[in-house]
């Protein structure tokens, strides 16, 4: 059954000239980066309200930065896995390809994908809370936390989207445009519970696209999609792409 689904997905992807992919934490799990939900998920051991909200940062920027420093150290050791690399191959092969990711770990960029929409920002970028300038800083640990803006001396924050914050409209518009223009959408390693990412697969179905999901387990939206292939993305994606 699973093999038949993979062969069907392989044919659909092969025929398509325009593909949009949405990824979540699951694609980085095989690189050793913890996901958020599920048995060993980050939200099992930490409360998002304490660490991933503007209020938490205003209350205690050092504590929030200590958590992000821990995540940066974890991700610094991580390397792209075969699932990431399969998406690089797909981008090389397809005339039109967009990779929308909820992940902030930067592993898609490290793997070599180019047309990436980082819905939730990037762990390696620091945004000044005063002047808004954004800088990449790969130092682990950082020189000091919270970091100071080199331009104005303001306090730097992780350039990620926290709970209670909105994603810049320009980023959402890029994601939606890529879904409207694609023939096939792959949805990989996301539990589909956080908006607006969770509705992107629905938008694809409402605009007549073929949607293929790859996940360890069925998700809330699986019944909406054309195919749900249960398995590790690092194993399934190479079988679909190569
Ligand atoms: N291969 C495929 N899927 C996997 C794998 C794997 N090796 N390992 C885990 N998964 C699946 C899980 O079954 C789950 O459905 O990946 C999904 C991970 O779900 P979450 O931990 O909820 O991560 P995600 O969907 O990316 O979360 C969305 O929530 O906390 C916020 O901003 C954070 O971007 C994150 C957003």
mmCIF file of C-alpha atoms and ligand atoms in Angstrom:
data_model
loop_
_atom_site.group_PDB
_atom_site.id
_atom_site.type_symbol
_atom_site.label_atom_id
_atom_site.label_comp_id
_atom_site.label_asym_id
_atom_site.label_seq_id
_atom_site.Cartn_x
_atom_site.Cartn_y
_atom_site.Cartn_z
ATOM 1 C CA UNK A 1 0.000 0.000 0.000
ATOM 2 C CA UNK A 2 2.674 2.491 1.065
ATOM 3 C CA UNK A 3 4.847 1.556 -1.913
ATOM 4 C CA UNK A 4 1.922 2.088 -4.282
ATOM 5 C CA UNK A 5 1.363 5.537 -2.763
ATOM 6 C CA UNK A 6 5.045 6.393 -3.165
ATOM 7 C CA UNK A 7 4.997 5.290 -6.817
ATOM 8 C CA UNK A 8 1.854 7.372 -7.415
ATOM 9 C CA UNK A 9 3.463 10.376 -5.721
ATOM 10 C CA UNK A 10 6.621 9.832 -7.796
ATOM 11 C CA UNK A 11 4.609 9.952 -11.035
ATOM 12 C CA UNK A 12 2.680 13.054 -9.974
ATOM 13 C CA UNK A 13 5.869 14.899 -8.954
ATOM 14 C CA UNK A 14 7.690 13.800 -12.140
ATOM 15 C CA UNK A 15 4.930 15.193 -14.367
ATOM 16 C CA UNK A 16 4.652 18.509 -12.524
ATOM 17 C CA UNK A 17 6.543 21.578 -13.780
ATOM 18 C CA UNK A 18 5.603 23.789 -10.840
ATOM 19 C CA UNK A 19 5.854 22.500 -7.263
ATOM 20 C CA UNK A 20 5.406 24.233 -3.910
ATOM 21 C CA UNK A 21 6.553 22.528 -0.719
ATOM 22 C CA UNK A 22 5.580 23.335 2.876
ATOM 23 C CA UNK A 23 7.809 21.898 5.584
ATOM 24 C CA UNK A 24 7.630 21.742 9.356
ATOM 25 C CA UNK A 25 9.856 20.557 12.185
ATOM 26 C CA UNK A 26 9.442 16.925 11.142
ATOM 27 C CA UNK A 27 11.816 17.290 8.193
ATOM 28 C CA UNK A 28 14.619 18.318 10.572
ATOM 29 C CA UNK A 29 13.920 15.568 13.139
ATOM 30 C CA UNK A 30 16.316 13.142 11.394
ATOM 31 C CA UNK A 31 18.996 15.843 11.640
ATOM 32 C CA UNK A 32 18.650 15.705 15.425
ATOM 33 C CA UNK A 33 16.600 18.904 15.791
ATOM 34 C CA UNK A 34 13.687 18.354 18.200
ATOM 35 C CA UNK A 35 10.157 18.972 16.944
ATOM 36 C CA UNK A 36 7.657 20.989 18.967
ATOM 37 C CA UNK A 37 4.829 18.539 19.625
ATOM 38 C CA UNK A 38 4.843 14.796 20.014
ATOM 39 C CA UNK A 39 6.558 12.686 22.665
ATOM 40 C CA UNK A 40 9.966 14.446 22.840
ATOM 41 C CA UNK A 41 8.734 17.787 21.516
ATOM 42 C CA UNK A 42 10.094 21.113 22.767
ATOM 43 C CA UNK A 43 6.715 22.131 24.070
ATOM 44 C CA UNK A 44 6.748 19.040 26.303
ATOM 45 C CA UNK A 45 9.684 20.466 28.286
ATOM 46 C CA UNK A 46 9.221 24.204 27.887
ATOM 47 C CA UNK A 47 6.188 26.506 28.009
ATOM 48 C CA UNK A 48 5.944 28.578 24.806
ATOM 49 C CA UNK A 49 4.395 31.369 26.892
ATOM 50 C CA UNK A 50 7.641 31.580 28.887
ATOM 51 C CA UNK A 51 10.001 31.634 25.926
ATOM 52 C CA UNK A 52 8.371 32.330 22.569
ATOM 53 C CA UNK A 53 6.229 35.447 23.078
ATOM 54 C CA UNK A 54 6.981 39.204 23.023
ATOM 55 C CA UNK A 55 5.770 39.383 26.631
ATOM 56 C CA UNK A 56 8.277 36.726 27.732
ATOM 57 C CA UNK A 57 11.073 38.662 26.012
ATOM 58 C CA UNK A 58 10.016 41.975 27.565
ATOM 59 C CA UNK A 59 9.857 40.289 30.972
ATOM 60 C CA UNK A 60 13.224 38.538 30.757
ATOM 61 C CA UNK A 61 15.238 38.945 27.540
ATOM 62 C CA UNK A 62 18.210 37.078 29.025
ATOM 63 C CA UNK A 63 16.133 33.962 29.802
ATOM 64 C CA UNK A 64 14.619 33.943 26.316
ATOM 65 C CA UNK A 65 18.076 34.374 24.779
ATOM 66 C CA UNK A 66 19.467 31.538 26.920
ATOM 67 C CA UNK A 67 16.822 29.245 25.410
ATOM 68 C CA UNK A 68 17.567 30.433 21.894
ATOM 69 C CA UNK A 69 21.303 30.031 22.543
ATOM 70 C CA UNK A 70 20.572 26.391 23.535
ATOM 71 C CA UNK A 71 18.560 25.898 20.318
ATOM 72 C CA UNK A 72 21.265 27.593 18.204
ATOM 73 C CA UNK A 73 23.911 25.294 19.726
ATOM 74 C CA UNK A 74 21.724 22.266 18.970
ATOM 75 C CA UNK A 75 21.123 23.341 15.374
ATOM 76 C CA UNK A 76 24.779 24.345 14.861
ATOM 77 C CA UNK A 77 25.659 20.623 15.179
ATOM 78 C CA UNK A 78 22.848 19.584 12.840
ATOM 79 C CA UNK A 79 23.364 18.855 9.156
ATOM 80 C CA UNK A 80 20.768 18.541 6.379
ATOM 81 C CA UNK A 81 19.417 14.986 6.034
ATOM 82 C CA UNK A 82 18.343 13.101 2.852
ATOM 83 C CA UNK A 83 14.894 14.713 3.122
ATOM 84 C CA UNK A 84 16.381 18.215 2.845
ATOM 85 C CA UNK A 85 18.673 17.108 0.027
ATOM 86 C CA UNK A 86 15.796 15.580 -1.950
ATOM 87 C CA UNK A 87 14.105 19.012 -1.957
ATOM 88 C CA UNK A 88 17.309 20.591 -3.317
ATOM 89 C CA UNK A 89 17.250 18.096 -6.203
ATOM 90 C CA UNK A 90 13.579 18.891 -6.797
ATOM 91 C CA UNK A 91 14.322 22.615 -7.034
ATOM 92 C CA UNK A 92 17.147 21.927 -9.496
ATOM 93 C CA UNK A 93 14.827 19.872 -11.699
ATOM 94 C CA UNK A 94 11.655 21.932 -11.724
ATOM 95 C CA UNK A 95 11.087 25.109 -13.799
ATOM 96 C CA UNK A 96 9.084 26.560 -10.904
ATOM 97 C CA UNK A 97 9.744 25.629 -7.271
ATOM 98 C CA UNK A 98 9.012 27.350 -3.951
ATOM 99 C CA UNK A 99 9.919 26.011 -0.528
ATOM 100 C CA UNK A 100 7.770 27.435 2.259
ATOM 101 C CA UNK A 101 9.127 26.481 5.660
ATOM 102 C CA UNK A 102 7.944 26.966 9.224
ATOM 103 C CA UNK A 103 11.393 25.955 10.419
ATOM 104 C CA UNK A 104 13.815 28.560 11.720
ATOM 105 C CA UNK A 105 16.844 26.225 11.747
ATOM 106 C CA UNK A 106 18.227 27.332 8.378
ATOM 107 C CA UNK A 107 18.820 23.702 7.280
ATOM 108 C CA UNK A 108 17.052 24.153 3.921
ATOM 109 C CA UNK A 109 19.407 27.042 3.069
ATOM 110 C CA UNK A 110 22.405 25.006 4.285
ATOM 111 C CA UNK A 111 21.239 22.081 2.107
ATOM 112 C CA UNK A 112 21.243 24.349 -0.961
ATOM 113 C CA UNK A 113 17.621 25.348 -1.647
ATOM 114 C CA UNK A 114 17.336 28.882 -3.035
ATOM 115 C CA UNK A 115 13.687 29.954 -3.329
ATOM 116 C CA UNK A 116 12.790 29.682 0.354
ATOM 117 C CA UNK A 117 9.936 31.457 2.158
ATOM 118 C CA UNK A 118 10.803 31.447 5.883
ATOM 119 C CA UNK A 119 7.311 31.877 7.360
ATOM 120 C CA UNK A 120 8.513 31.974 10.970
ATOM 121 C CA UNK A 121 11.882 33.678 10.525
ATOM 122 C CA UNK A 122 15.399 32.398 11.095
ATOM 123 C CA UNK A 123 17.296 31.433 14.274
ATOM 124 C CA UNK A 124 20.579 32.807 12.826
ATOM 125 C CA UNK A 125 19.225 36.310 12.348
ATOM 126 C CA UNK A 126 19.112 38.987 15.071
ATOM 127 C CA UNK A 127 16.640 41.894 14.763
ATOM 128 C CA UNK A 128 17.155 45.156 16.638
ATOM 129 C CA UNK A 129 14.139 45.985 18.807
ATOM 130 C CA UNK A 130 14.905 49.706 18.373
ATOM 131 C CA UNK A 131 15.874 50.326 14.720
ATOM 132 C CA UNK A 132 14.652 47.041 13.221
ATOM 133 C CA UNK A 133 17.906 46.244 11.428
ATOM 134 C CA UNK A 134 18.498 42.509 10.862
ATOM 135 C CA UNK A 135 21.928 40.872 11.000
ATOM 136 C CA UNK A 136 23.037 37.273 10.548
ATOM 137 C CA UNK A 137 25.217 35.999 13.405
ATOM 138 C CA UNK A 138 26.321 32.342 13.463
ATOM 139 C CA UNK A 139 28.454 32.675 16.618
ATOM 140 C CA UNK A 140 27.619 30.072 19.273
ATOM 141 C CA UNK A 141 27.659 31.333 21.952
ATOM 142 C CA UNK A 142 26.956 34.953 21.030
ATOM 143 C CA UNK A 143 29.445 37.550 22.307
ATOM 144 C CA UNK A 144 26.837 38.701 24.821
ATOM 145 C CA UNK A 145 23.146 38.139 25.488
ATOM 146 C CA UNK A 146 20.975 39.946 24.870
ATOM 147 C CA UNK A 147 23.087 41.114 21.867
ATOM 148 C CA UNK A 148 23.425 44.823 21.129
ATOM 149 C CA UNK A 149 22.611 46.310 17.737
ATOM 150 C CA UNK A 150 25.849 47.407 16.023
ATOM 151 C CA UNK A 151 23.998 50.335 14.423
ATOM 152 C CA UNK A 152 22.104 51.898 17.318
ATOM 153 C CA UNK A 153 22.979 49.913 20.444
ATOM 154 C CA UNK A 154 19.411 48.684 20.831
ATOM 155 C CA UNK A 155 18.634 45.232 22.272
ATOM 156 C CA UNK A 156 18.668 42.472 19.652
ATOM 157 C CA UNK A 157 15.989 39.726 19.564
ATOM 158 C CA UNK A 158 15.791 36.491 17.599
ATOM 159 C CA UNK A 159 14.352 37.309 14.150
ATOM 160 C CA UNK A 160 11.633 34.697 14.543
ATOM 161 C CA UNK A 161 7.827 35.000 14.688
ATOM 162 C CA UNK A 162 6.599 34.418 18.238
ATOM 163 C CA UNK A 163 3.145 33.384 19.384
ATOM 164 C CA UNK A 164 0.893 36.427 19.293
ATOM 165 C CA UNK A 165 2.911 38.051 16.518
ATOM 166 C CA UNK A 166 1.944 38.378 12.867
ATOM 167 C CA UNK A 167 3.929 37.179 9.877
ATOM 168 C CA UNK A 168 4.835 40.103 7.555
ATOM 169 C CA UNK A 169 2.173 40.318 4.822
ATOM 170 C CA UNK A 170 4.835 40.281 2.082
ATOM 171 C CA UNK A 171 5.933 36.815 3.261
ATOM 172 C CA UNK A 172 2.373 35.468 3.419
ATOM 173 C CA UNK A 173 1.664 36.897 -0.055
ATOM 174 C CA UNK A 174 4.746 35.132 -1.458
ATOM 175 C CA UNK A 175 3.566 31.846 0.050
ATOM 176 C CA UNK A 176 0.015 32.201 -1.260
ATOM 177 C CA UNK A 177 1.223 33.225 -4.743
ATOM 178 C CA UNK A 178 3.443 30.132 -4.921
ATOM 179 C CA UNK A 179 0.474 27.918 -4.038
ATOM 180 C CA UNK A 180 -1.800 29.529 -6.621
ATOM 181 C CA UNK A 181 0.891 29.084 -9.292
ATOM 182 C CA UNK A 182 1.812 25.480 -8.529
ATOM 183 C CA UNK A 183 0.332 22.254 -9.867
ATOM 184 C CA UNK A 184 1.431 20.083 -6.944
ATOM 185 C CA UNK A 185 1.988 20.864 -3.265
ATOM 186 C CA UNK A 186 4.021 18.655 -0.937
ATOM 187 C CA UNK A 187 3.386 19.048 2.806
ATOM 188 C CA UNK A 188 6.179 17.500 4.830
ATOM 189 C CA UNK A 189 6.649 17.013 8.579
ATOM 190 C CA UNK A 190 4.132 19.437 10.016
ATOM 191 C CA UNK A 191 1.359 18.754 12.507
ATOM 192 C CA UNK A 192 -0.786 21.388 10.798
ATOM 193 C CA UNK A 193 -1.933 23.091 14.009
ATOM 194 C CA UNK A 194 -0.335 26.544 13.701
ATOM 195 C CA UNK A 195 -1.919 29.170 11.431
ATOM 196 C CA UNK A 196 -1.580 30.454 8.781
ATOM 197 C CA UNK A 197 0.674 27.556 7.683
ATOM 198 C CA UNK A 198 -1.984 25.031 8.676
ATOM 199 C CA UNK A 199 -4.412 26.456 6.098
ATOM 200 C CA UNK A 200 -2.017 26.519 3.138
ATOM 201 C CA UNK A 201 -2.818 22.919 2.186
ATOM 202 C CA UNK A 202 -6.525 23.753 2.274
ATOM 203 C CA UNK A 203 -5.895 26.749 -0.007
ATOM 204 C CA UNK A 204 -4.085 24.430 -2.409
ATOM 205 C CA UNK A 205 -7.030 22.030 -2.494
ATOM 206 C CA UNK A 206 -9.520 24.899 -2.913
ATOM 207 C CA UNK A 207 -7.539 26.088 -5.943
ATOM 208 C CA UNK A 208 -7.492 22.665 -7.572
ATOM 209 C CA UNK A 209 -3.924 21.532 -6.765
ATOM 210 C CA UNK A 210 -2.799 17.994 -6.020
ATOM 211 C CA UNK A 211 -1.619 17.825 -2.390
ATOM 212 C CA UNK A 212 0.700 15.082 -1.151
ATOM 213 C CA UNK A 213 1.489 14.848 2.580
ATOM 214 C CA UNK A 214 4.501 13.070 4.091
ATOM 215 C CA UNK A 215 4.367 12.566 7.855
ATOM 216 C CA UNK A 216 5.050 9.944 10.511
ATOM 217 C CA UNK A 217 1.356 9.950 11.341
ATOM 218 C CA UNK A 218 -1.932 11.263 9.953
ATOM 219 C CA UNK A 219 -2.618 14.953 10.751
ATOM 220 C CA UNK A 220 -5.767 17.028 11.232
ATOM 221 C CA UNK A 221 -5.906 17.837 7.510
ATOM 222 C CA UNK A 222 -4.884 14.460 6.071
ATOM 223 C CA UNK A 223 -8.429 13.685 4.921
ATOM 224 C CA UNK A 224 -8.358 16.820 2.743
ATOM 225 C CA UNK A 225 -5.245 15.798 0.837
ATOM 226 C CA UNK A 226 -4.939 13.580 -2.229
ATOM 227 C CA UNK A 227 -2.229 11.363 -0.733
ATOM 228 C CA UNK A 228 -0.830 10.933 2.774
ATOM 229 C CA UNK A 229 2.329 8.829 2.903
ATOM 230 C CA UNK A 230 3.222 7.690 6.423
ATOM 231 C CA UNK A 231 6.951 7.464 7.015
ATOM 232 C CA UNK A 232 10.132 9.368 7.760
ATOM 233 C CA UNK A 233 10.650 12.251 5.326
ATOM 234 C CA UNK A 234 14.360 11.372 5.108
ATOM 235 C CA UNK A 235 13.337 7.989 3.672
ATOM 236 C CA UNK A 236 10.161 8.850 1.721
ATOM 237 C CA UNK A 237 11.225 12.055 -0.084
ATOM 238 C CA UNK A 238 14.248 10.458 -1.805
ATOM 239 C CA UNK A 239 11.966 7.640 -3.047
ATOM 240 C CA UNK A 240 9.598 10.227 -4.548
ATOM 241 C CA UNK A 241 12.253 12.522 -6.008
ATOM 242 C CA UNK A 242 15.102 10.342 -7.315
HETATM 243 N N1 LIG B 1 9.431 12.584 9.063
HETATM 244 C C1 LIG B 1 8.213 13.131 8.786
HETATM 245 N N2 LIG B 1 7.428 13.712 9.721
HETATM 246 C C2 LIG B 1 7.902 13.730 10.980
HETATM 247 C C3 LIG B 1 9.162 13.184 11.349
HETATM 248 C C4 LIG B 1 9.927 12.591 10.320
HETATM 249 N N3 LIG B 1 11.134 12.032 10.563
HETATM 250 N N4 LIG B 1 9.339 13.368 12.696
HETATM 251 C C5 LIG B 1 8.237 14.010 13.139
HETATM 252 N N5 LIG B 1 7.368 14.219 12.118
HETATM 253 C C6 LIG B 1 6.090 14.927 12.133
HETATM 254 C C7 LIG B 1 5.260 14.719 13.376
HETATM 255 O O1 LIG B 1 4.397 13.602 13.202
HETATM 256 C C8 LIG B 1 4.450 16.026 13.412
HETATM 257 O O2 LIG B 1 3.268 15.911 12.642
HETATM 258 O O3 LIG B 1 6.409 16.296 12.107
HETATM 259 C C9 LIG B 1 5.374 17.053 12.733
HETATM 260 C C10 LIG B 1 5.998 18.032 13.699
HETATM 261 O O4 LIG B 1 4.948 18.796 14.226
HETATM 262 P P1 LIG B 1 5.293 19.997 15.221
HETATM 263 O O5 LIG B 1 6.279 19.528 16.241
HETATM 264 O O6 LIG B 1 3.984 20.568 15.649
HETATM 265 O O7 LIG B 1 6.080 21.039 14.311
HETATM 266 P P2 LIG B 1 5.460 22.052 13.266
HETATM 267 O O8 LIG B 1 4.230 21.510 12.617
HETATM 268 O O9 LIG B 1 6.566 22.474 12.367
HETATM 269 O O10 LIG B 1 5.061 23.297 14.211
HETATM 270 C C11 LIG B 1 4.606 24.460 13.572
HETATM 271 O O11 LIG B 1 4.612 25.581 15.718
HETATM 272 O O12 LIG B 1 5.622 26.008 17.741
HETATM 273 C C12 LIG B 1 5.400 26.508 16.469
HETATM 274 O O13 LIG B 1 6.754 28.040 15.322
HETATM 275 C C13 LIG B 1 6.694 26.703 15.720
HETATM 276 O O14 LIG B 1 7.113 26.425 13.348
HETATM 277 C C14 LIG B 1 6.558 25.796 14.503
HETATM 278 C C15 LIG B 1 5.055 25.646 14.364
#
